[in-house]
């Protein structure tokens, strides 16, 4: 059996961990793989649409310049019951990197998944406005206000399908490749300078004190943390069941403990993690392919 170089790429949900997906795409293309279709959930829909529309490089460069307080300033807080961040600021900032027009006009076939919370069902965006599909797919419950359209509230795709391997278009002998942001493996260690780490720790501590109060107990979770832990647990269980039904040829595993859902200031570290995880996954695939051909 000869190796196929065409891949159907699945990008999962996982907040800021999705930055690792950018490096995964770079490593896959560097290794000679040709991405013929993409399916994304939550942050995976954002990354996937940007790549399909040829605008991912600009987004990657923008992320690399963010520090902790840049991320904080993008949080336009909303004191409503629908989510504590409106999302208008961040979408205004990333708008230059979003493909314009409709999904069906993208040069690479693309689908995004979201949850219709009114009718309690999964929604798969195969056509229609790209920005609306992404905005619907990334609406993390209680964090980002849901997209409301025609009386329907759309929430994060991770609620119903955190790794949409059964939704990606596959033709011929395309390989199935999944970048899983909810893997249960240990977080990878990445090296950053002591001065950078000190700065990040100082900023993080200030924000955590503001958000949760100055608690001395590591197990004393704030409401925000508990909700996100519950959401992550749901994604973990769904991802496990999904992968039991559809095993990818190349499975890139990013630990769900690698960073917090809002840690977009850690772009350099997450890019390094994505690069290494993808290299390992490709090497494992080639090893299995060689073993299969030799038997």
mmCIF file of C-alpha atoms in Angstrom:
data_model
loop_
_atom_site.group_PDB
_atom_site.id
_atom_site.type_symbol
_atom_site.label_atom_id
_atom_site.label_comp_id
_atom_site.label_asym_id
_atom_site.label_seq_id
_atom_site.Cartn_x
_atom_site.Cartn_y
_atom_site.Cartn_z
ATOM 1 C CA UNK A 1 0.000 0.000 0.000
ATOM 2 C CA UNK A 2 1.506 3.310 -1.078
ATOM 3 C CA UNK A 3 1.259 6.420 1.051
ATOM 4 C CA UNK A 4 -1.406 8.950 0.160
ATOM 5 C CA UNK A 5 -0.397 12.590 0.351
ATOM 6 C CA UNK A 6 -3.950 13.949 0.318
ATOM 7 C CA UNK A 7 -5.489 14.533 3.726
ATOM 8 C CA UNK A 8 -8.922 15.381 5.088
ATOM 9 C CA UNK A 9 -8.094 17.578 8.081
ATOM 10 C CA UNK A 10 -10.164 17.752 11.270
ATOM 11 C CA UNK A 11 -9.477 20.567 13.743
ATOM 12 C CA UNK A 12 -10.992 20.197 17.193
ATOM 13 C CA UNK A 13 -12.263 22.526 19.896
ATOM 14 C CA UNK A 14 -10.166 23.686 22.839
ATOM 15 C CA UNK A 15 -9.860 27.463 23.119
ATOM 16 C CA UNK A 16 -6.324 28.853 23.076
ATOM 17 C CA UNK A 17 -4.885 25.362 22.584
ATOM 18 C CA UNK A 18 -6.071 25.795 19.010
ATOM 19 C CA UNK A 19 -2.966 27.878 18.328
ATOM 20 C CA UNK A 20 -1.125 24.554 18.203
ATOM 21 C CA UNK A 21 -3.252 23.697 15.163
ATOM 22 C CA UNK A 22 -1.505 26.426 13.185
ATOM 23 C CA UNK A 23 1.837 24.707 13.733
ATOM 24 C CA UNK A 24 0.220 21.358 12.931
ATOM 25 C CA UNK A 25 -0.901 22.643 9.539
ATOM 26 C CA UNK A 26 2.566 24.040 8.853
ATOM 27 C CA UNK A 27 4.242 20.732 9.728
ATOM 28 C CA UNK A 28 1.792 18.672 7.683
ATOM 29 C CA UNK A 29 2.292 20.798 4.576
ATOM 30 C CA UNK A 30 6.061 20.863 5.155
ATOM 31 C CA UNK A 31 5.978 17.051 5.203
ATOM 32 C CA UNK A 32 4.384 17.084 1.751
ATOM 33 C CA UNK A 33 0.759 16.476 2.676
ATOM 34 C CA UNK A 34 -1.938 18.204 0.643
ATOM 35 C CA UNK A 35 -5.010 19.367 2.572
ATOM 36 C CA UNK A 36 -8.038 18.642 0.386
ATOM 37 C CA UNK A 37 -10.823 19.381 2.889
ATOM 38 C CA UNK A 38 -11.300 20.705 6.428
ATOM 39 C CA UNK A 39 -13.855 20.309 9.209
ATOM 40 C CA UNK A 40 -13.577 22.445 12.332
ATOM 41 C CA UNK A 41 -15.222 22.808 15.707
ATOM 42 C CA UNK A 42 -14.941 25.979 17.814
ATOM 43 C CA UNK A 43 -11.352 27.318 17.540
ATOM 44 C CA UNK A 44 -10.804 24.630 14.898
ATOM 45 C CA UNK A 45 -13.415 26.282 12.686
ATOM 46 C CA UNK A 46 -11.599 29.604 12.986
ATOM 47 C CA UNK A 47 -8.185 28.144 12.142
ATOM 48 C CA UNK A 48 -9.611 25.955 9.390
ATOM 49 C CA UNK A 49 -11.501 28.759 7.667
ATOM 50 C CA UNK A 50 -8.477 31.045 7.760
ATOM 51 C CA UNK A 51 -6.300 28.371 6.178
ATOM 52 C CA UNK A 52 -8.934 27.509 3.569
ATOM 53 C CA UNK A 53 -9.141 31.201 2.683
ATOM 54 C CA UNK A 54 -5.370 31.722 2.597
ATOM 55 C CA UNK A 55 -5.236 34.110 5.577
ATOM 56 C CA UNK A 56 -3.759 32.035 8.369
ATOM 57 C CA UNK A 57 -0.250 33.540 8.222
ATOM 58 C CA UNK A 58 -1.491 37.001 9.176
ATOM 59 C CA UNK A 59 -3.451 35.631 12.127
ATOM 60 C CA UNK A 60 -0.418 33.666 13.330
ATOM 61 C CA UNK A 61 1.763 36.790 13.220
ATOM 62 C CA UNK A 62 -0.867 38.809 15.111
ATOM 63 C CA UNK A 63 -1.142 36.171 17.831
ATOM 64 C CA UNK A 64 2.636 36.157 18.258
ATOM 65 C CA UNK A 65 2.557 39.815 19.334
ATOM 66 C CA UNK A 66 -0.082 39.416 22.067
ATOM 67 C CA UNK A 67 0.820 39.589 25.748
ATOM 68 C CA UNK A 68 -1.400 38.793 28.696
ATOM 69 C CA UNK A 69 -2.900 42.265 28.988
ATOM 70 C CA UNK A 70 -3.492 42.510 25.243
ATOM 71 C CA UNK A 71 -5.733 39.473 25.609
ATOM 72 C CA UNK A 72 -7.387 40.954 28.681
ATOM 73 C CA UNK A 73 -8.147 44.204 26.847
ATOM 74 C CA UNK A 74 -9.916 42.255 24.095
ATOM 75 C CA UNK A 75 -12.448 41.037 26.638
ATOM 76 C CA UNK A 76 -15.414 43.392 26.271
ATOM 77 C CA UNK A 77 -17.205 42.317 29.421
ATOM 78 C CA UNK A 78 -20.948 41.871 29.355
ATOM 79 C CA UNK A 79 -22.934 41.562 32.567
ATOM 80 C CA UNK A 80 -25.746 39.547 31.053
ATOM 81 C CA UNK A 81 -26.770 35.937 31.562
ATOM 82 C CA UNK A 82 -25.710 34.942 28.032
ATOM 83 C CA UNK A 83 -21.923 35.201 28.432
ATOM 84 C CA UNK A 84 -19.453 37.510 30.126
ATOM 85 C CA UNK A 85 -17.629 38.512 26.900
ATOM 86 C CA UNK A 86 -19.497 40.157 24.011
ATOM 87 C CA UNK A 87 -16.834 39.186 21.484
ATOM 88 C CA UNK A 88 -17.154 42.363 19.437
ATOM 89 C CA UNK A 89 -13.626 43.612 20.206
ATOM 90 C CA UNK A 90 -11.839 40.409 19.335
ATOM 91 C CA UNK A 91 -13.814 39.866 16.133
ATOM 92 C CA UNK A 92 -13.064 43.428 15.081
ATOM 93 C CA UNK A 93 -9.350 42.701 15.567
ATOM 94 C CA UNK A 94 -9.333 39.399 13.692
ATOM 95 C CA UNK A 95 -11.688 40.524 10.910
ATOM 96 C CA UNK A 96 -8.782 41.243 8.498
ATOM 97 C CA UNK A 97 -7.772 37.576 8.778
ATOM 98 C CA UNK A 98 -11.253 36.137 8.170
ATOM 99 C CA UNK A 99 -12.101 35.066 4.631
ATOM 100 C CA UNK A 100 -14.937 37.113 3.174
ATOM 101 C CA UNK A 101 -18.019 35.748 1.485
ATOM 102 C CA UNK A 102 -19.565 32.304 1.734
ATOM 103 C CA UNK A 103 -18.256 28.909 2.773
ATOM 104 C CA UNK A 104 -19.109 27.347 -0.578
ATOM 105 C CA UNK A 105 -16.785 29.811 -2.320
ATOM 106 C CA UNK A 106 -13.669 28.792 -0.371
ATOM 107 C CA UNK A 107 -10.987 27.085 -2.506
ATOM 108 C CA UNK A 108 -10.811 24.188 -0.033
ATOM 109 C CA UNK A 109 -14.035 22.390 1.019
ATOM 110 C CA UNK A 110 -14.832 23.431 4.598
ATOM 111 C CA UNK A 111 -17.478 22.794 7.239
ATOM 112 C CA UNK A 112 -17.954 24.213 10.739
ATOM 113 C CA UNK A 113 -20.065 22.763 13.541
ATOM 114 C CA UNK A 114 -22.097 24.511 16.237
ATOM 115 C CA UNK A 115 -24.937 23.733 18.638
ATOM 116 C CA UNK A 116 -28.481 25.021 18.174
ATOM 117 C CA UNK A 117 -29.393 25.437 21.841
ATOM 118 C CA UNK A 118 -33.051 26.287 21.087
ATOM 119 C CA UNK A 119 -33.847 23.157 19.080
ATOM 120 C CA UNK A 120 -31.231 21.021 20.877
ATOM 121 C CA UNK A 121 -29.404 19.845 17.774
ATOM 122 C CA UNK A 122 -26.100 19.916 15.941
ATOM 123 C CA UNK A 123 -25.759 22.443 13.130
ATOM 124 C CA UNK A 124 -23.256 21.841 10.342
ATOM 125 C CA UNK A 125 -22.382 24.917 8.315
ATOM 126 C CA UNK A 126 -21.602 23.780 4.755
ATOM 127 C CA UNK A 127 -22.671 26.995 3.072
ATOM 128 C CA UNK A 128 -23.544 30.558 3.957
ATOM 129 C CA UNK A 129 -21.626 33.426 5.513
ATOM 130 C CA UNK A 130 -18.184 32.387 6.756
ATOM 131 C CA UNK A 131 -18.024 34.872 9.628
ATOM 132 C CA UNK A 132 -21.441 33.845 10.972
ATOM 133 C CA UNK A 133 -20.445 30.167 10.903
ATOM 134 C CA UNK A 134 -17.237 30.843 12.819
ATOM 135 C CA UNK A 135 -18.918 33.162 15.317
ATOM 136 C CA UNK A 136 -21.509 30.461 16.007
ATOM 137 C CA UNK A 137 -18.941 27.708 16.362
ATOM 138 C CA UNK A 138 -16.671 29.533 18.871
ATOM 139 C CA UNK A 139 -19.336 30.651 21.368
ATOM 140 C CA UNK A 140 -18.053 28.928 24.512
ATOM 141 C CA UNK A 141 -20.957 28.604 26.987
ATOM 142 C CA UNK A 142 -21.019 31.319 29.706
ATOM 143 C CA UNK A 143 -17.818 32.854 28.266
ATOM 144 C CA UNK A 144 -18.680 34.266 24.831
ATOM 145 C CA UNK A 145 -22.154 35.515 24.019
ATOM 146 C CA UNK A 146 -23.872 33.142 21.580
ATOM 147 C CA UNK A 147 -24.670 34.136 18.042
ATOM 148 C CA UNK A 148 -28.371 34.919 17.690
ATOM 149 C CA UNK A 149 -29.846 34.648 14.218
ATOM 150 C CA UNK A 150 -33.481 34.259 13.202
ATOM 151 C CA UNK A 151 -34.478 33.429 16.760
ATOM 152 C CA UNK A 152 -31.839 30.696 17.120
ATOM 153 C CA UNK A 153 -28.995 30.825 19.627
ATOM 154 C CA UNK A 154 -25.838 29.086 18.414
ATOM 155 C CA UNK A 155 -23.268 27.829 20.915
ATOM 156 C CA UNK A 156 -19.794 26.315 20.726
ATOM 157 C CA UNK A 157 -19.319 23.292 18.489
ATOM 158 C CA UNK A 158 -17.456 21.548 21.300
ATOM 159 C CA UNK A 159 -20.766 20.941 23.059
ATOM 160 C CA UNK A 160 -21.953 18.512 20.411
ATOM 161 C CA UNK A 161 -18.920 17.544 18.298
ATOM 162 C CA UNK A 162 -15.481 18.571 19.618
ATOM 163 C CA UNK A 163 -13.640 16.627 16.893
ATOM 164 C CA UNK A 164 -15.871 16.339 13.784
ATOM 165 C CA UNK A 165 -14.109 13.475 12.038
ATOM 166 C CA UNK A 166 -17.381 12.189 10.583
ATOM 167 C CA UNK A 167 -18.206 15.537 8.969
ATOM 168 C CA UNK A 168 -15.073 16.178 6.920
ATOM 169 C CA UNK A 169 -15.335 15.530 3.184
ATOM 170 C CA UNK A 170 -13.249 12.568 2.050
ATOM 171 C CA UNK A 171 -12.669 11.391 -1.481
ATOM 172 C CA UNK A 172 -10.580 8.608 -2.940
ATOM 173 C CA UNK A 173 -7.803 7.515 -0.622
ATOM 174 C CA UNK A 174 -7.592 10.716 1.434
ATOM 175 C CA UNK A 175 -5.986 10.161 4.806
ATOM 176 C CA UNK A 176 -7.962 11.210 7.868
ATOM 177 C CA UNK A 177 -5.903 13.571 10.038
ATOM 178 C CA UNK A 178 -7.199 14.913 13.356
ATOM 179 C CA UNK A 179 -5.688 17.587 15.585
ATOM 180 C CA UNK A 180 -7.167 16.758 18.981
ATOM 181 C CA UNK A 181 -6.991 19.518 21.616
ATOM 182 C CA UNK A 182 -8.533 17.408 24.370
ATOM 183 C CA UNK A 183 -6.038 14.565 24.565
ATOM 184 C CA UNK A 184 -5.334 12.991 27.937
ATOM 185 C CA UNK A 185 -1.551 12.799 27.493
ATOM 186 C CA UNK A 186 0.738 14.859 29.716
ATOM 187 C CA UNK A 187 1.382 18.477 28.694
ATOM 188 C CA UNK A 188 4.614 19.021 26.776
ATOM 189 C CA UNK A 189 7.295 21.119 28.397
ATOM 190 C CA UNK A 190 8.516 24.059 26.362
ATOM 191 C CA UNK A 191 11.483 26.263 27.117
ATOM 192 C CA UNK A 192 11.045 30.023 27.505
ATOM 193 C CA UNK A 193 13.368 32.552 29.079
ATOM 194 C CA UNK A 194 13.257 33.132 32.847
ATOM 195 C CA UNK A 195 12.443 36.819 32.364
ATOM 196 C CA UNK A 196 9.527 35.974 30.076
ATOM 197 C CA UNK A 197 8.238 33.354 32.503
ATOM 198 C CA UNK A 198 8.480 35.788 35.424
ATOM 199 C CA UNK A 199 6.493 38.381 33.500
ATOM 200 C CA UNK A 200 3.835 35.861 32.516
ATOM 201 C CA UNK A 201 3.526 34.588 36.085
ATOM 202 C CA UNK A 202 3.144 38.116 37.445
ATOM 203 C CA UNK A 203 0.438 38.992 34.938
ATOM 204 C CA UNK A 204 -1.356 35.702 35.455
ATOM 205 C CA UNK A 205 -1.384 36.084 39.237
ATOM 206 C CA UNK A 206 -2.826 39.596 38.995
ATOM 207 C CA UNK A 207 -5.598 38.436 36.697
ATOM 208 C CA UNK A 208 -6.414 35.355 38.772
ATOM 209 C CA UNK A 209 -6.695 37.455 41.932
ATOM 210 C CA UNK A 210 -9.052 39.821 40.126
ATOM 211 C CA UNK A 211 -11.139 36.992 38.723
ATOM 212 C CA UNK A 212 -11.395 34.565 41.628
ATOM 213 C CA UNK A 213 -10.344 36.469 44.708
ATOM 214 C CA UNK A 214 -7.074 35.922 46.546
ATOM 215 C CA UNK A 215 -7.629 32.328 47.650
ATOM 216 C CA UNK A 216 -4.839 30.379 49.295
ATOM 217 C CA UNK A 217 -6.271 27.014 48.218
ATOM 218 C CA UNK A 218 -5.319 25.591 44.830
ATOM 219 C CA UNK A 219 -8.524 23.532 44.871
ATOM 220 C CA UNK A 220 -10.752 26.519 45.585
ATOM 221 C CA UNK A 221 -12.005 26.992 42.033
ATOM 222 C CA UNK A 222 -13.876 30.095 40.992
ATOM 223 C CA UNK A 223 -17.144 29.902 39.065
ATOM 224 C CA UNK A 224 -15.354 30.569 35.757
ATOM 225 C CA UNK A 225 -12.900 27.721 36.407
ATOM 226 C CA UNK A 226 -15.599 25.255 37.434
ATOM 227 C CA UNK A 227 -17.669 25.957 34.330
ATOM 228 C CA UNK A 228 -14.663 25.536 32.077
ATOM 229 C CA UNK A 229 -13.600 22.330 33.833
ATOM 230 C CA UNK A 230 -17.123 20.978 33.304
ATOM 231 C CA UNK A 231 -17.048 21.989 29.624
ATOM 232 C CA UNK A 232 -13.618 20.371 29.167
ATOM 233 C CA UNK A 233 -14.852 17.169 30.798
ATOM 234 C CA UNK A 234 -17.772 17.020 28.364
ATOM 235 C CA UNK A 235 -15.407 17.526 25.431
ATOM 236 C CA UNK A 236 -13.093 14.793 26.768
ATOM 237 C CA UNK A 237 -15.866 12.217 26.949
ATOM 238 C CA UNK A 238 -17.318 13.118 23.557
ATOM 239 C CA UNK A 239 -13.888 13.059 21.912
ATOM 240 C CA UNK A 240 -13.172 9.602 23.326
ATOM 241 C CA UNK A 241 -16.424 8.226 21.906
ATOM 242 C CA UNK A 242 -15.861 9.917 18.537
ATOM 243 C CA UNK A 243 -12.362 8.453 18.173
ATOM 244 C CA UNK A 244 -13.606 4.977 19.018
ATOM 245 C CA UNK A 245 -15.860 5.158 15.950
ATOM 246 C CA UNK A 246 -13.473 6.938 13.589
ATOM 247 C CA UNK A 247 -9.755 6.397 14.079
ATOM 248 C CA UNK A 248 -7.604 8.881 12.137
ATOM 249 C CA UNK A 249 -4.533 7.793 10.191
ATOM 250 C CA UNK A 250 -2.603 10.646 11.817
ATOM 251 C CA UNK A 251 -3.707 11.690 15.294
ATOM 252 C CA UNK A 252 -2.044 14.847 16.612
ATOM 253 C CA UNK A 253 -2.529 14.948 20.376
ATOM 254 C CA UNK A 254 -2.477 18.211 22.317
ATOM 255 C CA UNK A 255 -3.041 17.776 26.046
ATOM 256 C CA UNK A 256 -6.106 19.558 27.384
ATOM 257 C CA UNK A 257 -3.903 20.514 30.345
ATOM 258 C CA UNK A 258 -1.435 22.322 28.063
ATOM 259 C CA UNK A 259 -2.954 25.721 28.823
ATOM 260 C CA UNK A 260 -6.121 27.494 29.829
ATOM 261 C CA UNK A 261 -8.933 28.193 27.409
ATOM 262 C CA UNK A 262 -8.118 31.937 27.295
ATOM 263 C CA UNK A 263 -4.296 31.722 27.252
ATOM 264 C CA UNK A 264 -3.909 33.267 23.799
ATOM 265 C CA UNK A 265 -0.811 35.133 24.985
ATOM 266 C CA UNK A 266 1.095 31.824 24.949
ATOM 267 C CA UNK A 267 1.287 31.644 21.164
ATOM 268 C CA UNK A 268 5.011 30.876 20.938
ATOM 269 C CA UNK A 269 4.798 28.039 23.454
ATOM 270 C CA UNK A 270 1.699 26.556 21.828
ATOM 271 C CA UNK A 271 3.239 26.755 18.361
ATOM 272 C CA UNK A 272 6.233 24.816 19.686
ATOM 273 C CA UNK A 273 3.912 22.215 21.211
ATOM 274 C CA UNK A 274 1.936 21.866 17.988
ATOM 275 C CA UNK A 275 5.087 21.460 15.936
ATOM 276 C CA UNK A 276 6.514 18.716 18.149
ATOM 277 C CA UNK A 277 3.191 16.869 18.542
ATOM 278 C CA UNK A 278 2.668 16.843 14.774
ATOM 279 C CA UNK A 279 6.171 15.585 14.077
ATOM 280 C CA UNK A 280 5.568 12.723 16.499
ATOM 281 C CA UNK A 281 2.208 11.875 14.931
ATOM 282 C CA UNK A 282 3.643 11.837 11.401
ATOM 283 C CA UNK A 283 6.563 9.668 12.514
ATOM 284 C CA UNK A 284 4.150 7.219 14.165
ATOM 285 C CA UNK A 285 2.076 7.041 10.989
ATOM 286 C CA UNK A 286 5.140 6.350 8.827
ATOM 287 C CA UNK A 287 6.265 3.641 11.236
ATOM 288 C CA UNK A 288 2.872 1.944 11.081
ATOM 289 C CA UNK A 289 2.819 2.251 7.289
ATOM 290 C CA UNK A 290 6.255 0.621 7.029
ATOM 291 C CA UNK A 291 5.233 -2.197 9.348
ATOM 292 C CA UNK A 292 2.069 -2.804 7.311
ATOM 293 C CA UNK A 293 3.978 -2.930 4.028
ATOM 294 C CA UNK A 294 6.513 -5.369 5.432
ATOM 295 C CA UNK A 295 3.898 -7.922 6.492
#
